[in-house]
Amino acid sequence: MSQAALGKNASGAPPGAGKGLSAGTLGVWGSVVIGLASTAPVYSLAASLGFVVLAVGAQAPIAFILAFIPMLFIAFAYRELNREIPDCGTSFTWATKAFGPWVGWMAGWGVAVAGIIVLANLAQIAGIYLWLLIGDGSLAENSLVVTATGVFFIAAMTYISYRGVEIGAKLQNVLLGIQYLALGLFVVFALIGIADGSAENATSPSLDWFNPFAFESVAGFTEAVLLALFIYWGWDACLALNEETRDARRIPGLAALISTVLLLITYVGVTVAAMMYAGVGEEGVGLGNEGNAEDVFFALKDVVLGPAAWLLVVAVLVSAVSSTQTTILPTARGTLSMAVYRALPSRFSTVHPRFKTPSFSTLVMGVSGIGFYVVMTLVSENILADSILSLGLAIAFYYAITGYACVWYFRRELFTSGHNFVFRFLLPLLGALILSAAFIKSAIDMADVDYGYSVLLGVGGTFVVGIGSLALGLVLMLLWRTRSGSLPFFRGESLNAETAVLVPDSPDATDARPRSIDGGLT
């Protein structure tokens, strides 16, 4: 007899008992804030806009729009799966139910490794931008000082995440408000500069900026869209907090969709304003100037905001720090869920009795982020930079798996209604196929020795770090497979298409009965 038939899950607790997290803490707005903050909108734009313009010139706005499409499609897959299985393990849990333990474990690893890698990058950015604000800014070039500061920020955000999701949500409201205030002022002052003639490179907007057929080369188009994919990543953090949301089946999916749409409006709006003010020329403050590509806001802050230029530096700092905290949240909950279903050692399933947070998993994520950051900095800052460039592989990897999982899990009901056909089949499948293509194209490009900042084993360092980090997950999975504690998971006993998931009951929740392999109620 199945676990589901017995009314129990793998942990032996009633299906509505939950994992011990703080149920009912977040509402729609809190979830949206978490989703937006996780993407680090100010930093993402600062770091990506220049490179997108270098790749496609004036077609940057349409590049951001096209990159949004697969994100939206995958967001629908997340929404549909979350309605049926509101588990904080998200991609891990859904892929395991759809495809079995091996694919599910690797999906969970993809979430974790992406989080660890990006923590190192965010910490370095936070360290650099803090010291740009202090004194003459020279300490921002001191590697030891920047690294120590970055470690402090990871530790501080780990502590806040450890203390509870409500504290973190309140902090994120403030930090996100600062980011959008800075972006709003940037747009307003840019438009004022255009209107009063102080913008030397002022450029009139054109419909060609939004023409998907105006790209001059396929390579440039592909590069721009891949770059733009990165800046949307992170909205799924609100799904990982589903068990701490008031209506676990409805609000997280809604928040994910709202977050992605708000990001699209933000990125396209700021991009158009920047292009109107600075143009896409290769000299001066032009967005096509390679010297401005690494941080367009740093290049434009003085001419656009004048005495208030420091606000953009603060906004990038706040953006990095904010995303550091919201990156820890989903990765910790992912490993918590994996441990609950015996895919990781049981220690990872520890929940703090007072704070109701995944205490051990949170600490491990913080320590892992610090360790990766320090080691990469000591070995080579070029390899650290390549690790960030490789991040797109992990993102495309687990997002694509989630899209395929949606299609396969609901496979027997895909054509029973128009809703199921569109939102459980067509859009998730298209999103997964696009991201699969992006993964393959990125991997091929990254293998080139001229890609990125380092060469390892005779190929591009970005390829080695990106594929190597995913391969490391396979090794760790095989090692855990040898332990007796893993057998219930890898035998498909602790989590399969029929078992109930360990999620909290909610007064707003719909039918929480487990589903069978064909998606029907057991």
Short mmCIF file of C-alpha atoms in Angstrom, two decimals:
data_model
loop_
_atom_site.label_atom_id
_atom_site.label_comp_id
_atom_site.label_asym_id
_atom_site.label_seq_id
_atom_site.Cartn_x
_atom_site.Cartn_y
_atom_site.Cartn_z
CA MET A 1 0.00 0.00 0.00
CA SER A 2 1.32 3.44 -0.90
CA GLN A 3 2.29 6.10 1.60
CA ALA A 4 -0.48 8.25 0.20
CA ALA A 5 -3.09 5.56 0.80
CA LEU A 6 -1.99 5.38 4.41
CA GLY A 7 -2.49 9.15 4.75
CA LYS A 8 1.14 9.60 5.69
CA ASN A 9 4.21 10.96 3.97
CA ALA A 10 7.78 9.74 4.07
CA SER A 11 8.43 11.35 7.45
CA GLY A 12 5.51 9.58 9.06
CA ALA A 13 3.66 12.82 9.83
CA PRO A 14 0.14 13.65 8.66
CA PRO A 15 0.20 15.43 5.25
CA GLY A 16 -0.94 18.74 6.76
CA ALA A 17 1.71 18.86 9.49
CA GLY A 18 4.26 20.77 7.44
CA LYS A 19 8.01 20.93 7.90
CA GLY A 20 7.91 23.30 10.86
CA LEU A 21 8.39 26.54 8.91
CA SER A 22 6.53 29.74 9.82
CA ALA A 23 3.31 29.15 7.89
CA GLY A 24 1.15 32.09 6.84
CA THR A 25 3.83 34.76 7.22
CA LEU A 26 3.88 36.28 3.71
CA GLY A 27 1.09 37.80 1.65
CA VAL A 28 1.01 38.82 -2.01
CA TRP A 29 3.08 41.96 -1.56
CA GLY A 30 5.70 40.28 0.64
CA SER A 31 6.09 37.50 -1.93
CA VAL A 32 6.40 39.98 -4.81
CA VAL A 33 9.06 41.92 -2.90
CA ILE A 34 11.05 38.72 -2.33
CA GLY A 35 10.78 37.85 -6.03
CA LEU A 36 11.89 41.31 -7.17
CA ALA A 37 14.67 41.66 -4.61
CA SER A 38 16.16 38.29 -5.57
CA THR A 39 16.84 39.54 -9.09
CA ALA A 40 18.85 42.56 -7.80
CA PRO A 41 17.28 44.86 -10.43
CA VAL A 42 19.68 47.81 -10.08
CA TYR A 43 22.83 45.72 -10.07
CA SER A 44 21.54 43.44 -12.85
CA LEU A 45 20.91 46.43 -15.12
CA ALA A 46 24.22 48.08 -14.21
CA ALA A 47 26.16 44.92 -15.03
CA SER A 48 24.27 43.78 -18.14
CA LEU A 49 22.91 46.75 -20.07
CA GLY A 50 26.27 47.84 -21.51
CA PHE A 51 27.14 44.36 -22.73
CA VAL A 52 23.70 43.91 -24.31
CA VAL A 53 24.18 47.20 -26.20
CA LEU A 54 27.64 46.07 -27.33
CA ALA A 55 26.04 42.89 -28.70
CA VAL A 56 23.02 44.36 -30.50
CA GLY A 57 23.28 48.14 -30.34
CA ALA A 58 19.93 49.93 -30.45
CA GLN A 59 17.99 46.64 -30.33
CA ALA A 60 18.68 46.31 -26.58
CA PRO A 61 15.01 46.96 -25.60
CA ILE A 62 13.67 44.17 -27.81
CA ALA A 63 16.44 41.86 -26.54
CA PHE A 64 15.15 42.35 -22.99
CA ILE A 65 11.60 41.70 -24.17
CA LEU A 66 12.55 38.51 -26.01
CA ALA A 67 14.52 37.23 -23.00
CA PHE A 68 11.42 37.82 -20.88
CA ILE A 69 9.36 35.36 -22.94
CA PRO A 70 10.93 32.08 -21.71
CA MET A 71 10.97 33.47 -18.15
CA LEU A 72 7.22 34.12 -18.37
CA PHE A 73 6.58 30.68 -19.83
CA ILE A 74 8.53 28.99 -17.04
CA ALA A 75 6.75 31.17 -14.48
CA PHE A 76 3.49 29.63 -15.67
CA ALA A 77 5.00 26.16 -15.17
CA TYR A 78 5.96 27.13 -11.61
CA ARG A 79 2.44 28.44 -10.98
CA GLU A 80 0.73 25.29 -12.21
CA LEU A 81 3.03 22.92 -10.33
CA ASN A 82 2.80 24.99 -7.17
CA ARG A 83 -1.00 24.84 -7.28
CA GLU A 84 -0.79 21.07 -7.12
CA ILE A 85 2.38 20.60 -5.03
CA PRO A 86 3.13 23.67 -2.88
CA ASP A 87 6.40 22.29 -1.51
CA CYS A 88 9.39 24.52 -0.70
CA GLY A 89 11.62 22.11 -2.62
CA THR A 90 10.07 23.48 -5.86
CA SER A 91 12.14 22.18 -8.79
CA PHE A 92 13.59 19.30 -6.76
CA THR A 93 10.20 18.09 -5.57
CA TRP A 94 8.43 18.57 -8.88
CA ALA A 95 11.15 16.95 -10.98
CA THR A 96 11.31 14.00 -8.59
CA LYS A 97 7.56 13.46 -8.84
CA ALA A 98 7.68 13.76 -12.61
CA PHE A 99 10.91 11.97 -13.54
CA GLY A 100 12.16 10.17 -10.45
CA PRO A 101 14.94 10.68 -7.86
CA TRP A 102 17.95 11.11 -10.16
CA VAL A 103 16.58 14.01 -12.19
CA GLY A 104 14.98 15.50 -9.10
CA TRP A 105 18.26 15.48 -7.17
CA MET A 106 20.10 17.20 -9.99
CA ALA A 107 17.37 19.85 -10.26
CA GLY A 108 17.79 20.54 -6.55
CA TRP A 109 21.54 20.76 -7.03
CA GLY A 110 21.10 23.23 -9.88
CA VAL A 111 19.20 25.58 -7.54
CA ALA A 112 21.82 25.22 -4.80
CA VAL A 113 24.90 25.68 -6.98
CA ALA A 114 23.43 28.75 -8.71
CA GLY A 115 22.80 30.27 -5.30
CA ILE A 116 26.30 29.56 -4.01
CA ILE A 117 27.98 30.98 -7.11
CA VAL A 118 25.93 34.15 -7.17
CA LEU A 119 26.51 34.77 -3.45
CA ALA A 120 30.23 35.17 -4.19
CA ASN A 121 29.56 37.68 -6.95
CA LEU A 122 27.05 39.69 -4.92
CA ALA A 123 29.42 39.79 -1.96
CA GLN A 124 32.24 41.14 -4.10
CA ILE A 125 30.00 43.81 -5.63
CA ALA A 126 28.73 44.84 -2.20
CA GLY A 127 32.29 45.10 -0.91
CA ILE A 128 33.48 47.19 -3.86
CA TYR A 129 30.53 49.59 -3.78
CA LEU A 130 30.68 50.13 -0.05
CA TRP A 131 34.28 51.32 -0.28
CA LEU A 132 33.50 53.47 -3.32
CA LEU A 133 31.33 55.49 -0.95
CA ILE A 134 34.00 55.88 1.72
CA GLY A 135 36.94 58.26 1.47
CA ASP A 136 38.49 58.61 -1.96
CA GLY A 137 37.27 55.19 -3.08
CA SER A 138 40.78 53.72 -3.31
CA LEU A 139 39.98 50.88 -0.88
CA ALA A 140 37.57 49.51 -3.49
CA GLU A 141 40.68 48.29 -5.33
CA ASN A 142 42.11 46.54 -2.26
CA SER A 143 41.30 42.84 -2.73
CA LEU A 144 41.77 41.93 0.94
CA VAL A 145 39.50 44.71 2.20
CA VAL A 146 36.83 44.00 -0.43
CA THR A 147 36.89 40.26 0.30
CA ALA A 148 36.62 40.78 4.05
CA THR A 149 33.71 43.16 3.51
CA GLY A 150 31.98 40.70 1.20
CA VAL A 151 32.36 37.94 3.78
CA PHE A 152 30.80 40.24 6.37
CA PHE A 153 27.79 40.91 4.14
CA ILE A 154 27.17 37.20 3.51
CA ALA A 155 27.46 36.48 7.24
CA ALA A 156 25.10 39.35 8.13
CA MET A 157 22.46 38.28 5.59
CA THR A 158 22.80 34.66 6.72
CA TYR A 159 22.08 35.78 10.27
CA ILE A 160 19.00 37.74 9.19
CA SER A 161 17.75 34.74 7.18
CA TYR A 162 18.38 32.52 10.20
CA ARG A 163 16.30 34.78 12.47
CA GLY A 164 13.13 34.50 10.40
CA VAL A 165 11.49 35.19 7.07
CA GLU A 166 9.35 38.01 8.49
CA ILE A 167 12.42 40.03 9.53
CA GLY A 168 13.94 39.47 6.12
CA ALA A 169 10.72 40.51 4.36
CA LYS A 170 10.57 43.78 6.29
CA LEU A 171 14.20 44.51 5.45
CA GLN A 172 13.56 43.76 1.78
CA ASN A 173 10.73 46.30 1.66
CA VAL A 174 13.21 49.02 2.62
CA LEU A 175 16.03 47.82 0.37
CA LEU A 176 13.78 47.37 -2.65
CA GLY A 177 12.28 50.81 -2.05
CA ILE A 178 15.76 52.35 -2.20
CA GLN A 179 16.47 50.56 -5.49
CA TYR A 180 13.30 51.72 -7.18
CA LEU A 181 13.73 55.24 -5.84
CA ALA A 182 17.17 55.39 -7.45
CA LEU A 183 15.91 53.95 -10.75
CA GLY A 184 12.96 56.35 -10.75
CA LEU A 185 15.19 59.35 -10.16
CA PHE A 186 17.58 58.16 -12.86
CA VAL A 187 14.75 58.02 -15.40
CA VAL A 188 13.29 61.38 -14.33
CA PHE A 189 16.63 63.22 -14.41
CA ALA A 190 17.55 61.60 -17.73
CA LEU A 191 14.31 62.85 -19.26
CA ILE A 192 14.88 66.31 -17.77
CA GLY A 193 18.37 66.35 -19.27
CA ILE A 194 16.95 65.46 -22.66
CA ALA A 195 14.28 68.14 -22.39
CA ASP A 196 16.61 70.98 -21.32
CA GLY A 197 19.33 70.08 -23.83
CA SER A 198 22.01 69.13 -21.29
CA ALA A 199 22.16 65.56 -22.64
CA GLU A 200 24.89 65.85 -25.29
CA ASN A 201 24.11 62.49 -26.89
CA ALA A 202 20.32 62.77 -26.71
CA THR A 203 18.70 60.32 -29.13
CA SER A 204 15.10 60.21 -30.24
CA PRO A 205 13.40 56.87 -29.55
CA SER A 206 12.65 54.71 -32.56
CA LEU A 207 10.32 51.83 -33.29
CA ASP A 208 13.37 49.95 -34.57
CA TRP A 209 14.45 49.60 -30.94
CA PHE A 210 11.54 47.18 -30.60
CA ASN A 211 11.89 45.45 -33.96
CA PRO A 212 12.76 41.74 -33.49
CA PHE A 213 13.86 41.52 -37.14
CA ALA A 214 16.39 44.35 -36.95
CA PHE A 215 19.24 42.37 -35.38
CA GLU A 216 22.31 42.52 -37.57
CA SER A 217 23.66 39.09 -36.66
CA VAL A 218 22.39 35.85 -35.15
CA ALA A 219 25.44 35.67 -32.88
CA GLY A 220 24.79 39.13 -31.47
CA PHE A 221 21.12 38.36 -30.96
CA THR A 222 21.91 35.10 -29.14
CA GLU A 223 24.53 36.74 -26.93
CA ALA A 224 22.19 39.58 -25.98
CA VAL A 225 19.29 37.30 -25.10
CA LEU A 226 21.54 35.03 -23.02
CA LEU A 227 22.85 38.06 -21.16
CA ALA A 228 19.33 39.32 -20.62
CA LEU A 229 18.17 35.93 -19.29
CA PHE A 230 20.48 36.36 -16.30
CA ILE A 231 18.90 39.61 -15.14
CA TYR A 232 15.45 38.01 -14.84
CA TRP A 233 16.69 35.11 -12.74
CA GLY A 234 15.59 35.06 -9.11
CA TRP A 235 11.83 35.60 -9.28
CA ASP A 236 11.33 31.94 -8.30
CA ALA A 237 12.51 32.74 -4.76
CA CYS A 238 8.93 33.58 -3.83
CA LEU A 239 7.91 30.03 -4.83
CA ALA A 240 10.47 28.52 -2.45
CA LEU A 241 8.74 30.40 0.38
CA ASN A 242 5.36 28.91 -0.51
CA GLU A 243 5.05 27.06 2.78
CA GLU A 244 5.46 30.35 4.63
CA THR A 245 2.84 32.13 2.50
CA ARG A 246 -0.78 32.61 3.57
CA ASP A 247 -2.25 30.82 0.57
CA ALA A 248 0.51 28.45 -0.46
CA ARG A 249 -1.22 27.25 -3.62
CA ARG A 250 -2.25 30.59 -5.09
CA ILE A 251 -0.13 33.51 -3.85
CA PRO A 252 3.41 32.29 -4.76
CA GLY A 253 2.48 31.61 -8.39
CA LEU A 254 0.67 34.92 -8.66
CA ALA A 255 3.64 36.72 -7.09
CA ALA A 256 6.02 35.08 -9.57
CA LEU A 257 3.99 36.32 -12.53
CA ILE A 258 3.68 39.82 -11.07
CA SER A 259 7.43 39.91 -10.37
CA THR A 260 8.40 38.94 -13.91
CA VAL A 261 6.07 41.52 -15.47
CA LEU A 262 7.33 44.28 -13.16
CA LEU A 263 10.90 43.34 -14.04
CA LEU A 264 10.11 43.59 -17.75
CA ILE A 265 8.64 47.08 -17.28
CA THR A 266 11.60 48.13 -15.14
CA TYR A 267 14.32 46.86 -17.45
CA VAL A 268 12.79 48.09 -20.70
CA GLY A 269 11.81 51.46 -19.22
CA VAL A 270 15.24 52.20 -17.75
CA THR A 271 16.97 50.94 -20.91
CA VAL A 272 14.94 53.25 -23.14
CA ALA A 273 15.62 56.23 -20.86
CA ALA A 274 19.37 55.49 -20.81
CA MET A 275 19.48 55.12 -24.59
CA MET A 276 17.56 58.35 -25.10
CA TYR A 277 19.99 60.19 -22.83
CA ALA A 278 23.35 58.65 -23.76
CA GLY A 279 22.75 57.05 -27.15
CA VAL A 280 24.56 53.91 -28.25
CA GLY A 281 27.71 55.61 -29.51
CA GLU A 282 31.19 54.26 -28.81
CA GLU A 283 32.60 57.44 -27.28
CA GLY A 284 32.04 59.39 -24.07
CA VAL A 285 29.00 58.30 -22.10
CA GLY A 286 27.60 56.35 -25.08
CA LEU A 287 26.27 52.95 -24.08
CA GLY A 288 28.31 51.41 -26.90
CA ASN A 289 31.56 52.54 -25.27
CA GLU A 290 33.35 49.38 -24.08
CA GLY A 291 34.76 51.34 -21.17
CA ASN A 292 31.24 51.84 -19.82
CA ALA A 293 30.02 48.27 -20.31
CA GLU A 294 30.89 46.86 -16.89
CA ASP A 295 28.67 49.40 -15.12
CA VAL A 296 26.62 51.85 -17.15
CA PHE A 297 25.19 53.53 -14.06
CA PHE A 298 28.68 54.31 -12.76
CA ALA A 299 29.50 55.87 -16.13
CA LEU A 300 26.28 57.93 -16.24
CA LYS A 301 25.72 58.82 -12.60
CA ASP A 302 27.57 62.16 -12.58
CA VAL A 303 26.17 63.54 -15.83
CA VAL A 304 22.59 62.44 -15.10
CA LEU A 305 22.24 63.00 -11.34
CA GLY A 306 24.98 65.53 -10.63
CA PRO A 307 25.39 66.05 -6.85
CA ALA A 308 22.99 63.15 -6.19
CA ALA A 309 25.21 60.73 -8.13
CA TRP A 310 26.08 58.90 -4.92
CA LEU A 311 22.50 57.59 -4.82
CA LEU A 312 23.16 55.24 -7.75
CA VAL A 313 26.26 53.88 -6.01
CA VAL A 314 24.16 53.28 -2.89
CA ALA A 315 21.47 51.62 -5.01
CA VAL A 316 23.91 49.12 -6.55
CA LEU A 317 25.30 48.37 -3.08
CA VAL A 318 21.81 47.90 -1.66
CA SER A 319 20.80 45.78 -4.65
CA ALA A 320 23.70 43.38 -4.11
CA VAL A 321 23.15 43.15 -0.35
CA SER A 322 19.41 42.68 -0.80
CA SER A 323 19.87 39.86 -3.29
CA THR A 324 22.41 38.20 -1.01
CA GLN A 325 19.72 37.67 1.61
CA THR A 326 16.99 36.61 -0.80
CA THR A 327 19.37 34.14 -2.49
CA ILE A 328 20.00 32.36 0.81
CA LEU A 329 16.26 31.95 1.47
CA PRO A 330 15.33 29.65 -1.47
CA THR A 331 18.56 27.64 -1.46
CA ALA A 332 18.18 26.87 2.25
CA ARG A 333 14.57 25.79 1.80
CA GLY A 334 15.49 23.67 -1.18
CA THR A 335 18.05 21.69 0.81
CA LEU A 336 15.60 21.48 3.73
CA SER A 337 13.07 19.82 1.45
CA MET A 338 15.69 17.49 0.00
CA ALA A 339 16.61 16.35 3.51
CA VAL A 340 12.98 15.83 4.54
CA TYR A 341 12.56 13.38 1.66
CA ARG A 342 15.91 11.71 2.41
CA ALA A 343 17.79 13.13 -0.58
CA LEU A 344 20.30 14.76 1.80
CA PRO A 345 21.45 13.97 5.36
CA SER A 346 18.70 14.53 7.93
CA ARG A 347 20.67 17.37 9.57
CA PHE A 348 19.64 19.63 6.68
CA SER A 349 15.98 19.23 7.70
CA THR A 350 16.53 20.90 11.08
CA VAL A 351 14.11 23.77 11.71
CA HIS A 352 14.78 26.28 14.48
CA PRO A 353 12.10 25.81 17.16
CA ARG A 354 11.76 29.56 17.80
CA PHE A 355 12.52 31.24 14.48
CA LYS A 356 10.83 28.56 12.34
CA THR A 357 13.62 28.71 9.74
CA PRO A 358 15.74 25.93 8.18
CA SER A 359 18.54 26.71 10.61
CA PHE A 360 21.21 24.20 9.57
CA SER A 361 20.52 24.59 5.84
CA THR A 362 20.69 28.38 6.16
CA LEU A 363 24.04 28.23 7.92
CA VAL A 364 25.41 25.76 5.36
CA MET A 365 24.38 28.04 2.50
CA GLY A 366 26.08 31.01 4.16
CA VAL A 367 29.26 29.09 4.93
CA SER A 368 29.31 27.57 1.42
CA GLY A 369 28.93 31.02 -0.16
CA ILE A 370 31.74 32.42 1.98
CA GLY A 371 33.98 29.44 1.31
CA PHE A 372 33.46 29.57 -2.44
CA TYR A 373 34.05 33.33 -2.51
CA VAL A 374 37.24 33.21 -0.46
CA VAL A 375 38.72 30.22 -2.31
CA MET A 376 37.97 31.65 -5.74
CA THR A 377 39.43 35.02 -4.74
CA LEU A 378 42.60 33.38 -3.44
CA VAL A 379 43.00 31.11 -6.46
CA SER A 380 42.21 33.67 -9.14
CA GLU A 381 39.82 36.57 -9.47
CA ASN A 382 39.65 35.70 -13.16
CA ILE A 383 38.18 32.30 -12.29
CA LEU A 384 35.75 34.01 -9.91
CA ALA A 385 34.65 36.25 -12.78
CA ASP A 386 34.26 33.19 -15.03
CA SER A 387 32.14 31.48 -12.39
CA ILE A 388 29.65 34.34 -12.65
CA LEU A 389 29.61 34.12 -16.44
CA SER A 390 28.87 30.41 -16.12
CA LEU A 391 25.87 31.02 -13.88
CA GLY A 392 23.51 31.00 -16.87
CA LEU A 393 24.15 27.28 -17.35
CA ALA A 394 22.82 26.36 -13.89
CA ILE A 395 19.87 28.72 -14.31
CA ALA A 396 18.87 27.34 -17.71
CA PHE A 397 19.45 23.80 -16.40
CA TYR A 398 16.96 23.78 -13.54
CA TYR A 399 14.44 26.14 -15.16
CA ALA A 400 14.29 23.84 -18.20
CA ILE A 401 13.87 20.75 -16.02
CA THR A 402 10.96 22.48 -14.26
CA GLY A 403 9.29 23.25 -17.59
CA TYR A 404 9.61 19.64 -18.74
CA ALA A 405 8.44 18.40 -15.34
CA CYS A 406 5.25 20.43 -15.69
CA VAL A 407 4.45 18.87 -19.04
CA TRP A 408 5.22 15.32 -17.92
CA TYR A 409 3.53 15.50 -14.52
CA PHE A 410 0.25 16.69 -16.07
CA ARG A 411 0.67 14.61 -19.23
CA ARG A 412 -2.64 12.72 -18.92
CA GLU A 413 -4.75 15.87 -18.61
CA LEU A 414 -3.01 18.24 -21.02
CA PHE A 415 -5.77 18.14 -23.62
CA THR A 416 -8.78 18.07 -21.30
CA SER A 417 -9.19 21.87 -21.33
CA GLY A 418 -7.89 24.98 -23.02
CA HIS A 419 -6.27 26.07 -19.76
CA ASN A 420 -4.31 22.84 -19.40
CA PHE A 421 -3.20 22.89 -23.02
CA VAL A 422 -1.84 26.44 -22.81
CA PHE A 423 -0.49 26.68 -19.27
CA ARG A 424 0.52 23.09 -18.52
CA PHE A 425 1.72 22.04 -21.96
CA LEU A 426 2.38 24.67 -24.62
CA LEU A 427 3.99 27.50 -22.65
CA PRO A 428 6.07 25.34 -20.24
CA LEU A 429 7.31 23.21 -23.15
CA LEU A 430 8.27 26.24 -25.25
CA GLY A 431 10.03 27.82 -22.27
CA ALA A 432 11.93 24.60 -21.55
CA LEU A 433 12.97 24.17 -25.20
CA ILE A 434 14.20 27.77 -25.43
CA LEU A 435 16.23 27.39 -22.22
CA SER A 436 17.61 24.04 -23.39
CA ALA A 437 18.79 25.70 -26.58
CA ALA A 438 20.27 28.53 -24.51
CA PHE A 439 22.11 25.99 -22.34
CA ILE A 440 23.61 24.18 -25.33
CA LYS A 441 24.56 27.38 -27.16
CA SER A 442 26.09 28.85 -24.01
CA ALA A 443 28.11 25.72 -23.28
CA ILE A 444 29.50 25.65 -26.83
CA ASP A 445 30.43 29.33 -26.70
CA MET A 446 31.99 29.02 -23.26
CA ALA A 447 34.30 26.22 -24.38
CA ASP A 448 36.14 28.72 -26.61
CA VAL A 449 39.43 29.79 -25.03
CA ASP A 450 38.65 33.40 -25.91
CA TYR A 451 35.43 33.34 -23.87
CA GLY A 452 35.71 34.78 -20.37
CA TYR A 453 38.81 35.58 -18.37
CA SER A 454 40.67 32.28 -17.94
CA VAL A 455 41.66 29.04 -19.67
CA LEU A 456 41.48 25.70 -17.84
CA LEU A 457 42.29 22.26 -19.21
CA GLY A 458 42.74 23.74 -22.67
CA VAL A 459 39.22 25.18 -22.90
CA GLY A 460 37.48 28.29 -21.62
CA GLY A 461 37.48 28.55 -17.84
CA THR A 462 33.81 29.54 -17.92
CA PHE A 463 32.92 26.19 -19.51
CA VAL A 464 34.98 24.24 -16.96
CA VAL A 465 33.42 26.04 -14.01
CA GLY A 466 29.88 25.89 -15.39
CA ILE A 467 29.80 22.27 -16.53
CA GLY A 468 32.14 21.25 -13.72
CA SER A 469 29.84 22.62 -11.03
CA LEU A 470 26.93 20.61 -12.44
CA ALA A 471 29.13 17.52 -12.76
CA LEU A 472 30.16 17.95 -9.12
CA GLY A 473 26.50 17.59 -8.24
CA LEU A 474 26.41 14.24 -10.04
CA VAL A 475 29.43 13.09 -8.04
CA LEU A 476 27.90 14.20 -4.74
CA MET A 477 24.64 12.47 -5.63
CA LEU A 478 26.45 9.21 -6.34
CA LEU A 479 28.34 9.48 -3.05
CA TRP A 480 25.12 10.07 -1.12
CA ARG A 481 23.57 7.15 -3.00
CA THR A 482 26.08 4.84 -1.29
CA ARG A 483 24.80 5.78 2.19
CA SER A 484 22.03 3.71 3.77
CA GLY A 485 20.09 6.83 4.69
CA SER A 486 19.57 7.64 1.00
CA LEU A 487 17.90 4.37 0.05
CA PRO A 488 14.28 5.43 0.67
CA PHE A 489 14.74 8.35 -1.69
CA PHE A 490 16.61 6.58 -4.48
CA ARG A 491 14.23 3.63 -4.31
CA GLY A 492 11.39 6.05 -4.89
CA GLU A 493 9.83 5.35 -1.49
CA SER A 494 10.15 8.70 0.31
CA LEU A 495 9.02 10.84 -2.64
CA ASN A 496 7.27 9.75 -5.79
CA ALA A 497 4.25 10.70 -7.85
CA GLU A 498 1.87 9.14 -5.31
CA THR A 499 3.31 10.20 -1.96
CA ALA A 500 1.86 13.17 -0.10
CA VAL A 501 4.23 16.10 0.32
CA LEU A 502 4.94 17.45 3.79
CA VAL A 503 3.32 20.89 3.56
CA PRO A 504 1.30 22.90 6.09
CA ASP A 505 -2.46 23.12 5.99
CA SER A 506 -3.83 26.60 5.24
CA PRO A 507 -7.34 27.95 5.82
CA ASP A 508 -7.16 29.34 2.28
CA ALA A 509 -5.73 26.22 0.69
CA THR A 510 -7.66 24.04 -1.71
CA ASP A 511 -7.77 20.25 -1.73
CA ALA A 512 -4.43 19.06 -0.37
CA ARG A 513 -4.83 15.38 -1.22
CA PRO A 514 -1.84 13.81 -3.00
CA ARG A 515 -1.97 13.13 -6.71
CA SER A 516 -1.24 9.93 -8.52
CA ILE A 517 1.22 9.61 -11.38
CA ASP A 518 -1.37 10.66 -13.97
CA GLY A 519 -2.21 13.85 -12.08
CA GLY A 520 -5.53 12.55 -10.77
CA LEU A 521 -6.46 12.63 -7.11
CA THR A 522 -5.63 9.49 -5.16
#
